[in-house]
Amino acid sequence: MGIAALQSSLLISGRLSDAQVRPACRLRAQRALARPVCKAAAAQQDPAMGFKMMRKGIKEASADTVLTPRFYTTDFDEMERLFNLELNPHIDMAEIEACLREFRTDYNQTHFVRNDSFKSAADNVTGETRKIFIEFLERSCTAEFSGFLLYKELGRRLKKTNPAVAEIFSLMSRDEARHAGFINKAMGDFNLALDLGFLTKNRKYTFFKPKFIFYATYLSEKIGYWRYISIYRHLQRNPDCQLYPMFEYFENWCQDENRHGDFFTAILKTQPAMINDWQSRQWSKFFCLSVYVTMYLNDHQRDAFYSSLGMNTTQFNQHVIIETNNTTARIFPEVPDCETPEFWAHMDRLVVLNQKLANIGSSDSPAWMKNLQKIPIFQQFAGELSALYFGKSIRSGTFDAQQQAQLVY
């Protein structure tokens, strides 16, 4: 699902303060891509790979940064009020029940079944490619597990207020747990794993208001769909780049992400104030940009991973962002115009600035000098983000809160 990874750029922009990052709360547990040239790893496998270990076979989770996956919590009392049928006349229970029937069907119940090819394929991934692949698995597992925790708690808290909505959240947590477990087993093929129970208790949780949770989770589910299906289609066209069999599961897997996004579409339709006024337009555009910038920077930091799959990182990201933006425009009242040269020029300059920050961070200079060197780069970074936010946008959305018009998918 990935809401944790996708909203980290809120910290960059200052929209989320350090005071809102809380200690662990008590949650219960088609633009065509260019024809690729696959890059084979030449270095020999390093069993340790330089990762910090909690204990034998258990990798220590990566340190928190503004771009790493996060765990989220929200105002559950407000959530209960939003889904109370007596307080909210806009809830269309017929649509909610239709979503519930889809989730009960559990199309992927028997999909995530491993075979003997996983371990042998992992053994053939060596050198730097092996390291970046493990990092990809860790980030993906953490993001999916983040969704599991949030959805599980929402399912528990909404049982009395709205049993149908509560059951859907519980079934979505089932999906996310299945995804996280599948990825964690994949890490086991590389002789590593994450201690998810330890993460639950010790990871910091970031607080988002319910409406921000809705924007963020909708976007992360839909962008997750486009990422997975795009990788899957690319590898079907280029089977020689299929490093690991997990990617063969992405076609059905991405449909879980799509169904989750469709449910959040239904949720947003029950909250007219979130998609039908000037404030919602500003927040919609802001969250779109937060998600797109975070993905663009993260993926370009890990260009070697996409190269190992024979993919062009920039083309892949542009394709995914444009498709996600077109999908999002069906429900969000305003989205950025992602198909202008100016938009991508700003995005590319952010990549350059982000790399400069990374270079400073990895240098041997004393901390005070690093901080001094970063100041002008942060200023330029803020300028590029502002240019994106105040740049061209598209008034969108097909839902009229006053007339209860039907959303067109």
PDB file of N, CA and C in Angstrom, residues 43-79:
ATOM      1  N   ALA A  43      29.854  -7.881  -9.226  1.00  0.00           N
ATOM      2  CA  ALA A  43      30.541  -8.062  -7.951  1.00  0.00           C
ATOM      3  C   ALA A  43      30.116  -9.358  -7.280  1.00  0.00           C
ATOM      4  N   GLN A  44      31.004  -9.888  -6.438  1.00  0.00           N
ATOM      5  CA  GLN A  44      30.678 -11.097  -5.700  1.00  0.00           C
ATOM      6  C   GLN A  44      29.783 -10.767  -4.534  1.00  0.00           C
ATOM      7  N   GLN A  45      29.011 -11.781  -4.115  1.00  0.00           N
ATOM      8  CA  GLN A  45      28.068 -11.574  -3.028  1.00  0.00           C
ATOM      9  C   GLN A  45      28.796 -11.356  -1.709  1.00  0.00           C
ATOM     10  N   ASP A  46      28.368 -10.333  -0.982  1.00  0.00           N
ATOM     11  CA  ASP A  46      28.864 -10.071   0.363  1.00  0.00           C
ATOM     12  C   ASP A  46      27.765 -10.478   1.335  1.00  0.00           C
ATOM     13  N   PRO A  47      27.948 -11.548   2.123  1.00  0.00           N
ATOM     14  CA  PRO A  47      26.880 -12.036   2.996  1.00  0.00           C
ATOM     15  C   PRO A  47      26.366 -10.971   3.954  1.00  0.00           C
ATOM     16  N   ALA A  48      27.237 -10.117   4.456  1.00  0.00           N
ATOM     17  CA  ALA A  48      26.810  -9.092   5.416  1.00  0.00           C
ATOM     18  C   ALA A  48      26.179  -7.907   4.717  1.00  0.00           C
ATOM     19  N   MET A  49      26.653  -7.529   3.531  1.00  0.00           N
ATOM     20  CA  MET A  49      26.134  -6.431   2.720  1.00  0.00           C
ATOM     21  C   MET A  49      26.208  -5.079   3.428  1.00  0.00           C
ATOM     22  N   GLY A  50      26.870  -5.040   4.579  1.00  0.00           N
ATOM     23  CA  GLY A  50      26.989  -3.776   5.292  1.00  0.00           C
ATOM     24  C   GLY A  50      25.760  -3.376   6.070  1.00  0.00           C
ATOM     25  N   PHE A  51      24.748  -4.238   6.169  1.00  0.00           N
ATOM     26  CA  PHE A  51      23.531  -3.917   6.905  1.00  0.00           C
ATOM     27  C   PHE A  51      23.747  -4.123   8.405  1.00  0.00           C
ATOM     28  N   LYS A  52      23.109  -3.275   9.197  1.00  0.00           N
ATOM     29  CA  LYS A  52      23.116  -3.462  10.638  1.00  0.00           C
ATOM     30  C   LYS A  52      22.121  -4.555  11.004  1.00  0.00           C
ATOM     31  N   MET A  53      22.512  -5.434  11.909  1.00  0.00           N
ATOM     32  CA  MET A  53      21.677  -6.580  12.264  1.00  0.00           C
ATOM     33  C   MET A  53      21.215  -6.475  13.717  1.00  0.00           C
ATOM     34  N   MET A  54      19.946  -6.810  13.959  1.00  0.00           N
ATOM     35  CA  MET A  54      19.456  -6.908  15.325  1.00  0.00           C
ATOM     36  C   MET A  54      19.973  -8.191  15.969  1.00  0.00           C
ATOM     37  N   ARG A  55      19.890  -9.265  15.215  1.00  0.00           N
ATOM     38  CA  ARG A  55      20.404 -10.571  15.609  1.00  0.00           C
ATOM     39  C   ARG A  55      20.557 -11.378  14.335  1.00  0.00           C
ATOM     40  N   LYS A  56      21.031 -12.565  14.432  1.00  0.00           N
ATOM     41  CA  LYS A  56      21.302 -13.358  13.256  1.00  0.00           C
ATOM     42  C   LYS A  56      20.050 -13.510  12.391  1.00  0.00           C
ATOM     43  N   GLY A  57      20.165 -13.101  11.133  1.00  0.00           N
ATOM     44  CA  GLY A  57      19.071 -13.233  10.178  1.00  0.00           C
ATOM     45  C   GLY A  57      18.021 -12.148  10.259  1.00  0.00           C
ATOM     46  N   ILE A  58      18.096 -11.271  11.257  1.00  0.00           N
ATOM     47  CA  ILE A  58      17.090 -10.211  11.438  1.00  0.00           C
ATOM     48  C   ILE A  58      17.753  -8.865  11.222  1.00  0.00           C
ATOM     49  N   LYS A  59      17.340  -8.187  10.166  1.00  0.00           N
ATOM     50  CA  LYS A  59      17.934  -6.894   9.820  1.00  0.00           C
ATOM     51  C   LYS A  59      17.365  -5.780  10.684  1.00  0.00           C
ATOM     52  N   GLU A  60      18.223  -4.886  11.100  1.00  0.00           N
ATOM     53  CA  GLU A  60      17.763  -3.699  11.801  1.00  0.00           C
ATOM     54  C   GLU A  60      17.078  -2.782  10.805  1.00  0.00           C
ATOM     55  N   ALA A  61      15.923  -2.244  11.184  1.00  0.00           N
ATOM     56  CA  ALA A  61      15.186  -1.363  10.278  1.00  0.00           C
ATOM     57  C   ALA A  61      16.004  -0.123   9.958  1.00  0.00           C
ATOM     58  N   SER A  62      15.862   0.370   8.751  1.00  0.00           N
ATOM     59  CA  SER A  62      16.586   1.572   8.339  1.00  0.00           C
ATOM     60  C   SER A  62      16.172   2.760   9.190  1.00  0.00           C
ATOM     61  N   ALA A  63      17.096   3.664   9.409  1.00  0.00           N
ATOM     62  CA  ALA A  63      16.815   4.845  10.218  1.00  0.00           C
ATOM     63  C   ALA A  63      15.795   5.746   9.517  1.00  0.00           C
ATOM     64  N   ASP A  64      14.995   6.449  10.327  1.00  0.00           N
ATOM     65  CA  ASP A  64      13.994   7.364   9.778  1.00  0.00           C
ATOM     66  C   ASP A  64      14.667   8.557   9.096  1.00  0.00           C
ATOM     67  N   THR A  65      14.225   8.867   7.900  1.00  0.00           N
ATOM     68  CA  THR A  65      14.590  10.105   7.226  1.00  0.00           C
ATOM     69  C   THR A  65      13.300  10.675   6.644  1.00  0.00           C
ATOM     70  N   VAL A  66      13.401  11.834   5.984  1.00  0.00           N
ATOM     71  CA  VAL A  66      12.183  12.434   5.426  1.00  0.00           C
ATOM     72  C   VAL A  66      11.618  11.601   4.283  1.00  0.00           C
ATOM     73  N   LEU A  67      12.389  10.669   3.739  1.00  0.00           N
ATOM     74  CA  LEU A  67      11.910   9.889   2.599  1.00  0.00           C
ATOM     75  C   LEU A  67      11.694   8.409   2.915  1.00  0.00           C
ATOM     76  N   THR A  68      11.901   7.986   4.157  1.00  0.00           N
ATOM     77  CA  THR A  68      11.709   6.578   4.490  1.00  0.00           C
ATOM     78  C   THR A  68      10.250   6.305   4.853  1.00  0.00           C
ATOM     79  N   PRO A  69       9.799   5.055   4.703  1.00  0.00           N
ATOM     80  CA  PRO A  69       8.418   4.708   5.064  1.00  0.00           C
ATOM     81  C   PRO A  69       8.138   4.979   6.541  1.00  0.00           C
ATOM     82  N   ARG A  70       6.927   5.422   6.812  1.00  0.00           N
ATOM     83  CA  ARG A  70       6.532   5.760   8.174  1.00  0.00           C
ATOM     84  C   ARG A  70       5.266   5.007   8.573  1.00  0.00           C
ATOM     85  N   PHE A  71       5.029   4.950   9.878  1.00  0.00           N
ATOM     86  CA  PHE A  71       3.787   4.403  10.411  1.00  0.00           C
ATOM     87  C   PHE A  71       2.879   5.579  10.777  1.00  0.00           C
ATOM     88  N   TYR A  72       1.584   5.398  10.591  1.00  0.00           N
ATOM     89  CA  TYR A  72       0.644   6.505  10.754  1.00  0.00           C
ATOM     90  C   TYR A  72      -0.458   6.174  11.749  1.00  0.00           C
ATOM     91  N   THR A  73      -0.926   7.213  12.419  1.00  0.00           N
ATOM     92  CA  THR A  73      -2.088   7.115  13.282  1.00  0.00           C
ATOM     93  C   THR A  73      -2.970   8.328  13.008  1.00  0.00           C
ATOM     94  N   THR A  74      -4.174   8.335  13.582  1.00  0.00           N
ATOM     95  CA  THR A  74      -5.114   9.420  13.287  1.00  0.00           C
ATOM     96  C   THR A  74      -6.031   9.657  14.469  1.00  0.00           C
ATOM     97  N   ASP A  75      -6.966  10.568  14.305  1.00  0.00           N
ATOM     98  CA  ASP A  75      -7.976  10.841  15.329  1.00  0.00           C
ATOM     99  C   ASP A  75      -9.122   9.855  15.121  1.00  0.00           C
ATOM    100  N   PHE A  76      -9.094   8.768  15.876  1.00  0.00           N
ATOM    101  CA  PHE A  76     -10.084   7.712  15.669  1.00  0.00           C
ATOM    102  C   PHE A  76     -11.484   8.138  16.133  1.00  0.00           C
ATOM    103  N   ASP A  77     -11.565   9.043  17.097  1.00  0.00           N
ATOM    104  CA  ASP A  77     -12.872   9.547  17.516  1.00  0.00           C
ATOM    105  C   ASP A  77     -13.527  10.325  16.379  1.00  0.00           C
ATOM    106  N   GLU A  78     -12.742  11.141  15.688  1.00  0.00           N
ATOM    107  CA  GLU A  78     -13.284  11.876  14.540  1.00  0.00           C
ATOM    108  C   GLU A  78     -13.673  10.909  13.427  1.00  0.00           C
ATOM    109  N   MET A  79     -12.895   9.863  13.236  1.00  0.00           N
ATOM    110  CA  MET A  79     -13.240   8.847  12.241  1.00  0.00           C
ATOM    111  C   MET A  79     -14.612   8.256  12.536  1.00  0.00           C
TER     112      MET A  79
END
